[in-house]
Amino acid sequence: MLVAFATLLQLSVAQISLTVDTGDLKPLDICGSTSARMTVSNNKVYIYGGTSWIRNDTSLPFAVTNHYLRIADFTSTRDLSDESIMTAEGIPGFVTIFLTGAFWSDEEWLYAVGGQTEGAPYLTEQGQFVPANWTYWSAGTIFKYEIQNGNWSSEPARPPENGEITTGTFCCGNFGWNERLGRGYVFSGSNYPGVTQLDPNAPYYYTGISDPHGTGNMMTFDTATWRWSNKTTDEQLTTTWTESGALVFLPGTETTDGGIAISLGGVGKEPSDNMESMREVLVYDSKTDSWYRQETTAEGNNFPASRDDFCAVAVSASDNSSHNIYIYGGQTLGVDDGFSDMYVLSIPSFHWIPLDVSNSVPHVSGTCAALANRYIVTYGGFGTVNVGNSLKSGCNWDNHGLRLFDMSNLEWTSSYDASKSSYAVPSAVYAVIGGNGDGAATKTTPAAGFQTSDLGTIFAAATGASTTSSSPSSSGSPTNGPAPSSSSSSHTGAIAGGVVGGVAFIAIIAIGSWLLRRRSKRKQAAPLAPAPPFEKHGTPVYNYGHNYAPTPTQELEGRREVHELNAHPVDPQGNSAVNDAQRYH
């Protein structure tokens, strides 16, 4: 799906007051978050992009683009209730703010690239609406953050060896990261840059192209060569177009030659929207650049429901006899409430194990990552796709929106113990696959066998892979170990930073309900992009799903036309008003 959590639209044609209480714009005192991205480096959690929901005096909360880099420090034992656990830094205006894109990290750098531009209006800390007509939004430009000194820059990626310039956006793809290789992976997704809006009463403008189209390819970004590669996949084996699933590398299989990743879930887009079944997954061997399909089984035939926009984190037993993917939350077609259930897909048995977890709440449009080889950390999200109803009951933003799950004890906890930095296979898992907390799994093949003999060979070899850096992995959110070394030099000359950006637009929540998402068919009468409300069963609602908006001939009463931007829109750094050096505690 093309998630458009930030493209809120009015239910009526009445103009919205643009007066803003600047006292409600504190970045650490928000009301909620959707569609952010998270990565972990050296036990610090970095949160970028997406939409922040902010209090507005006595009115209902409203949505703004998140133009802050939030940092949660887990380098020592602490409790989530400690308010000092999180800080926020303004992001310079030349850095494009994305949602549903890639956000990766290594020991020295954070990398933000692609996705779709945040469509909610941007608002400065001083309460001023600022244009955000992004100049750089394709995968051809990498935005990077130097962890040691806290500086942002941007740098053009070198074109693939075939000479083609990378112009796509790969919005909503399945994102993975191979820590050992320092490579980011993007599987499938859509080429759709998104839209922008000056203020809640202004028309929407496309960022670049207006006609979304999908791909089944695998794109790889190598941080060492600063180069993309674009590999065509066998779409009869993989997919022609899937959005919002997960691509998770199994950490115990990662070596300097490659590693094994699992692609699962998501929504298929052709010939029309359909949920990908969890009864089958794709296996990717990055060493040989090969794809395989493998059926799964489930304890008690209890398979997880098909879903997209969910949390997926992988961790390996200390002896690599099993690699366990934890999934949590997400949503599915036709259902407003998000999932609260948790499952483990144990590999190489490819067997689903449901987990009995207390205090697990529904989780839609949040973000997550693996932390310290032991925990899952989540941020933001809501319990239902109907955010309007959730916010009517007030803000619930305990612990800065963070939650922790202990993957060994199988419990949600508010306490982070820095001494617990090793994963023990939980008894609920090894009771099914055999072995003990250290591994020694005895169920090491699928019940009906591998669907190809090559898969058996690959996993047999992976059992002996080095575990010296077997930190857990998540869908696009790596975790690293040692402290960062000195900064590496620019590959092609960084594009310098400029004036600080922290610009954010605001969109007021109007009365009634809205939906977080809409499933949209690939074939439409005309190119579409996000904008006004549409009708669902005769009732007007907010379009909070696919970033498609009606053309003028399809407009309902109260809709506004979406316009095309010029080929070279204004760089927002000239309108920035927030100091990028300013930090919030």
JSON list of C-alpha atoms in Angstrom, two decimals, residues 361-518:
[
{"chain": "A", "resi": 361, "resn": "VAL", "atom": "CA", "xyz": [-1.60, -3.85, 22.40]},
{"chain": "A", "resi": 362, "resn": "PRO", "atom": "CA", "xyz": [-2.75, -3.36, 18.79]},
{"chain": "A", "resi": 363, "resn": "HIS", "atom": "CA", "xyz": [-0.07, -1.62, 16.77]},
{"chain": "A", "resi": 364, "resn": "VAL", "atom": "CA", "xyz": [-0.73, 0.12, 13.44]},
{"chain": "A", "resi": 365, "resn": "SER", "atom": "CA", "xyz": [1.73, 2.34, 11.55]},
{"chain": "A", "resi": 366, "resn": "GLY", "atom": "CA", "xyz": [4.41, 2.34, 14.22]},
{"chain": "A", "resi": 367, "resn": "THR", "atom": "CA", "xyz": [8.05, 1.47, 13.73]},
{"chain": "A", "resi": 368, "resn": "CYS", "atom": "CA", "xyz": [10.41, -0.97, 15.45]},
{"chain": "A", "resi": 369, "resn": "ALA", "atom": "CA", "xyz": [13.95, -2.32, 15.54]},
{"chain": "A", "resi": 370, "resn": "ALA", "atom": "CA", "xyz": [16.08, -4.89, 17.32]},
{"chain": "A", "resi": 371, "resn": "LEU", "atom": "CA", "xyz": [18.06, -3.58, 20.28]},
{"chain": "A", "resi": 372, "resn": "ALA", "atom": "CA", "xyz": [21.09, -5.06, 22.07]},
{"chain": "A", "resi": 373, "resn": "ASN", "atom": "CA", "xyz": [20.62, -8.60, 20.78]},
{"chain": "A", "resi": 374, "resn": "ARG", "atom": "CA", "xyz": [17.74, -9.01, 23.22]},
{"chain": "A", "resi": 375, "resn": "TYR", "atom": "CA", "xyz": [14.92, -6.49, 22.86]},
{"chain": "A", "resi": 376, "resn": "ILE", "atom": "CA", "xyz": [12.45, -5.17, 20.35]},
{"chain": "A", "resi": 377, "resn": "VAL", "atom": "CA", "xyz": [11.96, -1.42, 20.69]},
{"chain": "A", "resi": 378, "resn": "THR", "atom": "CA", "xyz": [8.83, 0.13, 19.17]},
{"chain": "A", "resi": 379, "resn": "TYR", "atom": "CA", "xyz": [7.86, 3.75, 18.63]},
{"chain": "A", "resi": 380, "resn": "GLY", "atom": "CA", "xyz": [4.55, 5.39, 17.84]},
{"chain": "A", "resi": 381, "resn": "GLY", "atom": "CA", "xyz": [1.61, 3.90, 16.01]},
{"chain": "A", "resi": 382, "resn": "PHE", "atom": "CA", "xyz": [-2.02, 3.63, 17.02]},
{"chain": "A", "resi": 383, "resn": "GLY", "atom": "CA", "xyz": [-4.32, 0.76, 17.90]},
{"chain": "A", "resi": 384, "resn": "THR", "atom": "CA", "xyz": [-6.63, 1.29, 14.97]},
{"chain": "A", "resi": 385, "resn": "VAL", "atom": "CA", "xyz": [-6.57, 2.69, 11.47]},
{"chain": "A", "resi": 386, "resn": "ASN", "atom": "CA", "xyz": [-9.22, 5.14, 12.68]},
{"chain": "A", "resi": 387, "resn": "VAL", "atom": "CA", "xyz": [-6.82, 7.63, 14.24]},
{"chain": "A", "resi": 388, "resn": "GLY", "atom": "CA", "xyz": [-9.57, 10.21, 14.66]},
{"chain": "A", "resi": 389, "resn": "ASN", "atom": "CA", "xyz": [-11.39, 8.11, 17.22]},
{"chain": "A", "resi": 390, "resn": "SER", "atom": "CA", "xyz": [-8.14, 7.28, 18.99]},
{"chain": "A", "resi": 391, "resn": "LEU", "atom": "CA", "xyz": [-7.28, 10.96, 19.45]},
{"chain": "A", "resi": 392, "resn": "LYS", "atom": "CA", "xyz": [-10.74, 12.01, 20.62]},
{"chain": "A", "resi": 393, "resn": "SER", "atom": "CA", "xyz": [-10.02, 10.31, 23.93]},
{"chain": "A", "resi": 394, "resn": "GLY", "atom": "CA", "xyz": [-6.92, 12.46, 24.40]},
{"chain": "A", "resi": 395, "resn": "CYS", "atom": "CA", "xyz": [-3.19, 12.01, 24.03]},
{"chain": "A", "resi": 396, "resn": "ASN", "atom": "CA", "xyz": [-1.57, 8.84, 25.32]},
{"chain": "A", "resi": 397, "resn": "TRP", "atom": "CA", "xyz": [2.16, 9.32, 24.85]},
{"chain": "A", "resi": 398, "resn": "ASP", "atom": "CA", "xyz": [3.79, 7.63, 27.81]},
{"chain": "A", "resi": 399, "resn": "ASN", "atom": "CA", "xyz": [7.56, 7.16, 27.73]},
{"chain": "A", "resi": 400, "resn": "HIS", "atom": "CA", "xyz": [7.94, 9.35, 24.62]},
{"chain": "A", "resi": 401, "resn": "GLY", "atom": "CA", "xyz": [6.06, 6.71, 22.63]},
{"chain": "A", "resi": 402, "resn": "LEU", "atom": "CA", "xyz": [8.64, 3.96, 23.29]},
{"chain": "A", "resi": 403, "resn": "ARG", "atom": "CA", "xyz": [7.91, 0.36, 24.30]},
{"chain": "A", "resi": 404, "resn": "LEU", "atom": "CA", "xyz": [10.31, -2.54, 24.96]},
{"chain": "A", "resi": 405, "resn": "PHE", "atom": "CA", "xyz": [9.78, -6.26, 24.42]},
{"chain": "A", "resi": 406, "resn": "ASP", "atom": "CA", "xyz": [12.18, -8.86, 25.82]},
{"chain": "A", "resi": 407, "resn": "MET", "atom": "CA", "xyz": [12.55, -11.55, 23.14]},
{"chain": "A", "resi": 408, "resn": "SER", "atom": "CA", "xyz": [13.92, -14.11, 25.60]},
{"chain": "A", "resi": 409, "resn": "ASN", "atom": "CA", "xyz": [11.49, -13.62, 28.49]},
{"chain": "A", "resi": 410, "resn": "LEU", "atom": "CA", "xyz": [8.59, -12.92, 26.11]},
{"chain": "A", "resi": 411, "resn": "GLU", "atom": "CA", "xyz": [7.32, -9.93, 28.02]},
{"chain": "A", "resi": 412, "resn": "TRP", "atom": "CA", "xyz": [6.77, -6.22, 27.58]},
{"chain": "A", "resi": 413, "resn": "THR", "atom": "CA", "xyz": [8.87, -4.29, 30.05]},
{"chain": "A", "resi": 414, "resn": "SER", "atom": "CA", "xyz": [9.65, -0.70, 30.95]},
{"chain": "A", "resi": 415, "resn": "SER", "atom": "CA", "xyz": [13.15, -1.59, 32.17]},
{"chain": "A", "resi": 416, "resn": "TYR", "atom": "CA", "xyz": [16.15, -1.89, 29.90]},
{"chain": "A", "resi": 417, "resn": "ASP", "atom": "CA", "xyz": [18.95, -3.99, 31.43]},
{"chain": "A", "resi": 418, "resn": "ALA", "atom": "CA", "xyz": [22.27, -3.29, 29.71]},
{"chain": "A", "resi": 419, "resn": "SER", "atom": "CA", "xyz": [23.74, -6.50, 31.15]},
{"chain": "A", "resi": 420, "resn": "LYS", "atom": "CA", "xyz": [21.25, -8.60, 29.18]},
{"chain": "A", "resi": 421, "resn": "SER", "atom": "CA", "xyz": [22.91, -8.40, 25.80]},
{"chain": "A", "resi": 422, "resn": "SER", "atom": "CA", "xyz": [22.60, -11.99, 24.67]},
{"chain": "A", "resi": 423, "resn": "TYR", "atom": "CA", "xyz": [19.60, -13.78, 23.21]},
{"chain": "A", "resi": 424, "resn": "ALA", "atom": "CA", "xyz": [18.34, -16.97, 24.80]},
{"chain": "A", "resi": 425, "resn": "VAL", "atom": "CA", "xyz": [15.84, -18.96, 22.77]},
{"chain": "A", "resi": 426, "resn": "PRO", "atom": "CA", "xyz": [12.61, -18.84, 24.83]},
{"chain": "A", "resi": 427, "resn": "SER", "atom": "CA", "xyz": [11.16, -22.10, 26.13]},
{"chain": "A", "resi": 428, "resn": "ALA", "atom": "CA", "xyz": [7.95, -21.52, 24.13]},
{"chain": "A", "resi": 429, "resn": "VAL", "atom": "CA", "xyz": [10.09, -21.78, 21.00]},
{"chain": "A", "resi": 430, "resn": "TYR", "atom": "CA", "xyz": [12.55, -24.56, 21.86]},
{"chain": "A", "resi": 431, "resn": "ALA", "atom": "CA", "xyz": [9.67, -26.67, 23.18]},
{"chain": "A", "resi": 432, "resn": "VAL", "atom": "CA", "xyz": [8.60, -26.86, 19.53]},
{"chain": "A", "resi": 433, "resn": "ILE", "atom": "CA", "xyz": [11.89, -26.89, 17.62]},
{"chain": "A", "resi": 434, "resn": "GLY", "atom": "CA", "xyz": [13.94, -28.78, 20.22]},
{"chain": "A", "resi": 435, "resn": "GLY", "atom": "CA", "xyz": [17.13, -27.79, 21.98]},
{"chain": "A", "resi": 436, "resn": "ASN", "atom": "CA", "xyz": [17.52, -25.25, 24.74]},
{"chain": "A", "resi": 437, "resn": "GLY", "atom": "CA", "xyz": [18.11, -21.57, 25.37]},
{"chain": "A", "resi": 438, "resn": "ASP", "atom": "CA", "xyz": [21.55, -21.73, 23.76]},
{"chain": "A", "resi": 439, "resn": "GLY", "atom": "CA", "xyz": [20.21, -23.33, 20.60]},
{"chain": "A", "resi": 440, "resn": "ALA", "atom": "CA", "xyz": [20.80, -27.00, 19.74]},
{"chain": "A", "resi": 441, "resn": "ALA", "atom": "CA", "xyz": [17.58, -27.04, 17.73]},
{"chain": "A", "resi": 442, "resn": "THR", "atom": "CA", "xyz": [16.64, -30.48, 16.43]},
{"chain": "A", "resi": 443, "resn": "LYS", "atom": "CA", "xyz": [13.92, -29.37, 14.03]},
{"chain": "A", "resi": 444, "resn": "THR", "atom": "CA", "xyz": [16.14, -27.94, 11.31]},
{"chain": "A", "resi": 445, "resn": "THR", "atom": "CA", "xyz": [14.19, -28.68, 8.14]},
{"chain": "A", "resi": 446, "resn": "PRO", "atom": "CA", "xyz": [10.60, -27.94, 7.08]},
{"chain": "A", "resi": 447, "resn": "ALA", "atom": "CA", "xyz": [8.08, -30.68, 7.85]},
{"chain": "A", "resi": 448, "resn": "ALA", "atom": "CA", "xyz": [7.65, -31.49, 4.16]},
{"chain": "A", "resi": 449, "resn": "GLY", "atom": "CA", "xyz": [11.26, -30.69, 3.31]},
{"chain": "A", "resi": 450, "resn": "PHE", "atom": "CA", "xyz": [12.81, -27.80, 1.46]},
{"chain": "A", "resi": 451, "resn": "GLN", "atom": "CA", "xyz": [11.08, -26.95, -1.80]},
{"chain": "A", "resi": 452, "resn": "THR", "atom": "CA", "xyz": [14.45, -26.99, -3.55]},
{"chain": "A", "resi": 453, "resn": "SER", "atom": "CA", "xyz": [17.60, -28.88, -2.60]},
{"chain": "A", "resi": 454, "resn": "ASP", "atom": "CA", "xyz": [19.58, -25.65, -2.92]},
{"chain": "A", "resi": 455, "resn": "LEU", "atom": "CA", "xyz": [17.80, -24.24, 0.12]},
{"chain": "A", "resi": 456, "resn": "GLY", "atom": "CA", "xyz": [18.90, -27.16, 2.24]},
{"chain": "A", "resi": 457, "resn": "THR", "atom": "CA", "xyz": [22.49, -26.63, 1.15]},
{"chain": "A", "resi": 458, "resn": "ILE", "atom": "CA", "xyz": [22.33, -22.90, 1.86]},
{"chain": "A", "resi": 459, "resn": "PHE", "atom": "CA", "xyz": [21.01, -23.33, 5.39]},
{"chain": "A", "resi": 460, "resn": "ALA", "atom": "CA", "xyz": [23.41, -26.17, 6.18]},
{"chain": "A", "resi": 461, "resn": "ALA", "atom": "CA", "xyz": [26.27, -23.85, 5.29]},
{"chain": "A", "resi": 462, "resn": "ALA", "atom": "CA", "xyz": [24.72, -20.98, 7.23]},
{"chain": "A", "resi": 463, "resn": "THR", "atom": "CA", "xyz": [24.73, -23.01, 10.45]},
{"chain": "A", "resi": 464, "resn": "GLY", "atom": "CA", "xyz": [28.51, -22.69, 10.45]},
{"chain": "A", "resi": 465, "resn": "ALA", "atom": "CA", "xyz": [28.51, -18.96, 9.75]},
{"chain": "A", "resi": 466, "resn": "SER", "atom": "CA", "xyz": [30.58, -16.78, 12.07]},
{"chain": "A", "resi": 467, "resn": "THR", "atom": "CA", "xyz": [28.65, -15.36, 15.01]},
{"chain": "A", "resi": 468, "resn": "THR", "atom": "CA", "xyz": [31.14, -12.73, 16.10]},
{"chain": "A", "resi": 469, "resn": "SER", "atom": "CA", "xyz": [28.73, -10.04, 14.93]},
{"chain": "A", "resi": 470, "resn": "SER", "atom": "CA", "xyz": [25.42, -11.83, 15.21]},
{"chain": "A", "resi": 471, "resn": "SER", "atom": "CA", "xyz": [23.42, -8.84, 16.32]},
{"chain": "A", "resi": 472, "resn": "PRO", "atom": "CA", "xyz": [19.70, -9.00, 15.62]},
{"chain": "A", "resi": 473, "resn": "SER", "atom": "CA", "xyz": [18.19, -7.64, 12.46]},
{"chain": "A", "resi": 474, "resn": "SER", "atom": "CA", "xyz": [14.92, -5.99, 11.57]},
{"chain": "A", "resi": 475, "resn": "SER", "atom": "CA", "xyz": [13.26, -4.88, 8.38]},
{"chain": "A", "resi": 476, "resn": "GLY", "atom": "CA", "xyz": [15.60, -2.02, 7.51]},
{"chain": "A", "resi": 477, "resn": "SER", "atom": "CA", "xyz": [16.79, -1.38, 11.07]},
{"chain": "A", "resi": 478, "resn": "PRO", "atom": "CA", "xyz": [20.27, -2.72, 11.88]},
{"chain": "A", "resi": 479, "resn": "THR", "atom": "CA", "xyz": [21.91, -2.85, 15.28]},
{"chain": "A", "resi": 480, "resn": "ASN", "atom": "CA", "xyz": [25.64, -2.36, 15.62]},
{"chain": "A", "resi": 481, "resn": "GLY", "atom": "CA", "xyz": [28.24, -3.01, 18.26]},
{"chain": "A", "resi": 482, "resn": "PRO", "atom": "CA", "xyz": [31.45, -1.01, 18.84]},
{"chain": "A", "resi": 483, "resn": "ALA", "atom": "CA", "xyz": [31.75, 2.73, 19.19]},
{"chain": "A", "resi": 484, "resn": "PRO", "atom": "CA", "xyz": [32.07, 4.74, 15.98]},
{"chain": "A", "resi": 485, "resn": "SER", "atom": "CA", "xyz": [35.49, 5.45, 14.52]},
{"chain": "A", "resi": 486, "resn": "SER", "atom": "CA", "xyz": [36.49, 8.68, 12.84]},
{"chain": "A", "resi": 487, "resn": "SER", "atom": "CA", "xyz": [34.29, 9.90, 10.01]},
{"chain": "A", "resi": 488, "resn": "SER", "atom": "CA", "xyz": [34.88, 8.55, 6.55]},
{"chain": "A", "resi": 489, "resn": "SER", "atom": "CA", "xyz": [35.44, 10.92, 3.66]},
{"chain": "A", "resi": 490, "resn": "SER", "atom": "CA", "xyz": [32.80, 11.80, 1.10]},
{"chain": "A", "resi": 491, "resn": "HIS", "atom": "CA", "xyz": [32.61, 9.51, -1.90]},
{"chain": "A", "resi": 492, "resn": "THR", "atom": "CA", "xyz": [31.78, 12.12, -4.52]},
{"chain": "A", "resi": 493, "resn": "GLY", "atom": "CA", "xyz": [31.75, 15.32, -2.56]},
{"chain": "A", "resi": 494, "resn": "ALA", "atom": "CA", "xyz": [28.89, 15.93, -0.18]},
{"chain": "A", "resi": 495, "resn": "ILE", "atom": "CA", "xyz": [26.33, 18.55, -0.99]},
{"chain": "A", "resi": 496, "resn": "ALA", "atom": "CA", "xyz": [26.73, 20.92, 1.89]},
{"chain": "A", "resi": 497, "resn": "GLY", "atom": "CA", "xyz": [24.13, 21.52, 4.45]},
{"chain": "A", "resi": 498, "resn": "GLY", "atom": "CA", "xyz": [22.81, 25.06, 4.33]},
{"chain": "A", "resi": 499, "resn": "VAL", "atom": "CA", "xyz": [20.29, 26.64, 6.58]},
{"chain": "A", "resi": 500, "resn": "VAL", "atom": "CA", "xyz": [18.56, 24.46, 9.07]},
{"chain": "A", "resi": 501, "resn": "GLY", "atom": "CA", "xyz": [15.34, 22.89, 8.21]},
{"chain": "A", "resi": 502, "resn": "GLY", "atom": "CA", "xyz": [12.97, 21.98, 10.74]},
{"chain": "A", "resi": 503, "resn": "VAL", "atom": "CA", "xyz": [10.06, 23.05, 8.76]},
{"chain": "A", "resi": 504, "resn": "ALA", "atom": "CA", "xyz": [6.73, 21.47, 9.29]},
{"chain": "A", "resi": 505, "resn": "PHE", "atom": "CA", "xyz": [3.27, 21.90, 7.93]},
{"chain": "A", "resi": 506, "resn": "ILE", "atom": "CA", "xyz": [0.08, 21.29, 9.88]},
{"chain": "A", "resi": 507, "resn": "ALA", "atom": "CA", "xyz": [-3.16, 19.67, 9.03]},
{"chain": "A", "resi": 508, "resn": "ILE", "atom": "CA", "xyz": [-6.06, 20.09, 11.44]},
{"chain": "A", "resi": 509, "resn": "ILE", "atom": "CA", "xyz": [-8.16, 17.09, 12.25]},
{"chain": "A", "resi": 510, "resn": "ALA", "atom": "CA", "xyz": [-11.73, 17.78, 11.20]},
{"chain": "A", "resi": 511, "resn": "ILE", "atom": "CA", "xyz": [-14.85, 16.27, 12.67]},
{"chain": "A", "resi": 512, "resn": "GLY", "atom": "CA", "xyz": [-15.95, 12.75, 11.91]},
{"chain": "A", "resi": 513, "resn": "SER", "atom": "CA", "xyz": [-13.80, 9.71, 11.25]},
{"chain": "A", "resi": 514, "resn": "TRP", "atom": "CA", "xyz": [-11.02, 9.10, 8.82]},
{"chain": "A", "resi": 515, "resn": "LEU", "atom": "CA", "xyz": [-9.31, 5.97, 7.71]},
{"chain": "A", "resi": 516, "resn": "LEU", "atom": "CA", "xyz": [-5.61, 5.46, 7.95]},
{"chain": "A", "resi": 517, "resn": "ARG", "atom": "CA", "xyz": [-5.57, 3.76, 4.62]},
{"chain": "A", "resi": 518, "resn": "ARG", "atom": "CA", "xyz": [-7.41, 2.83, 1.45]}
]
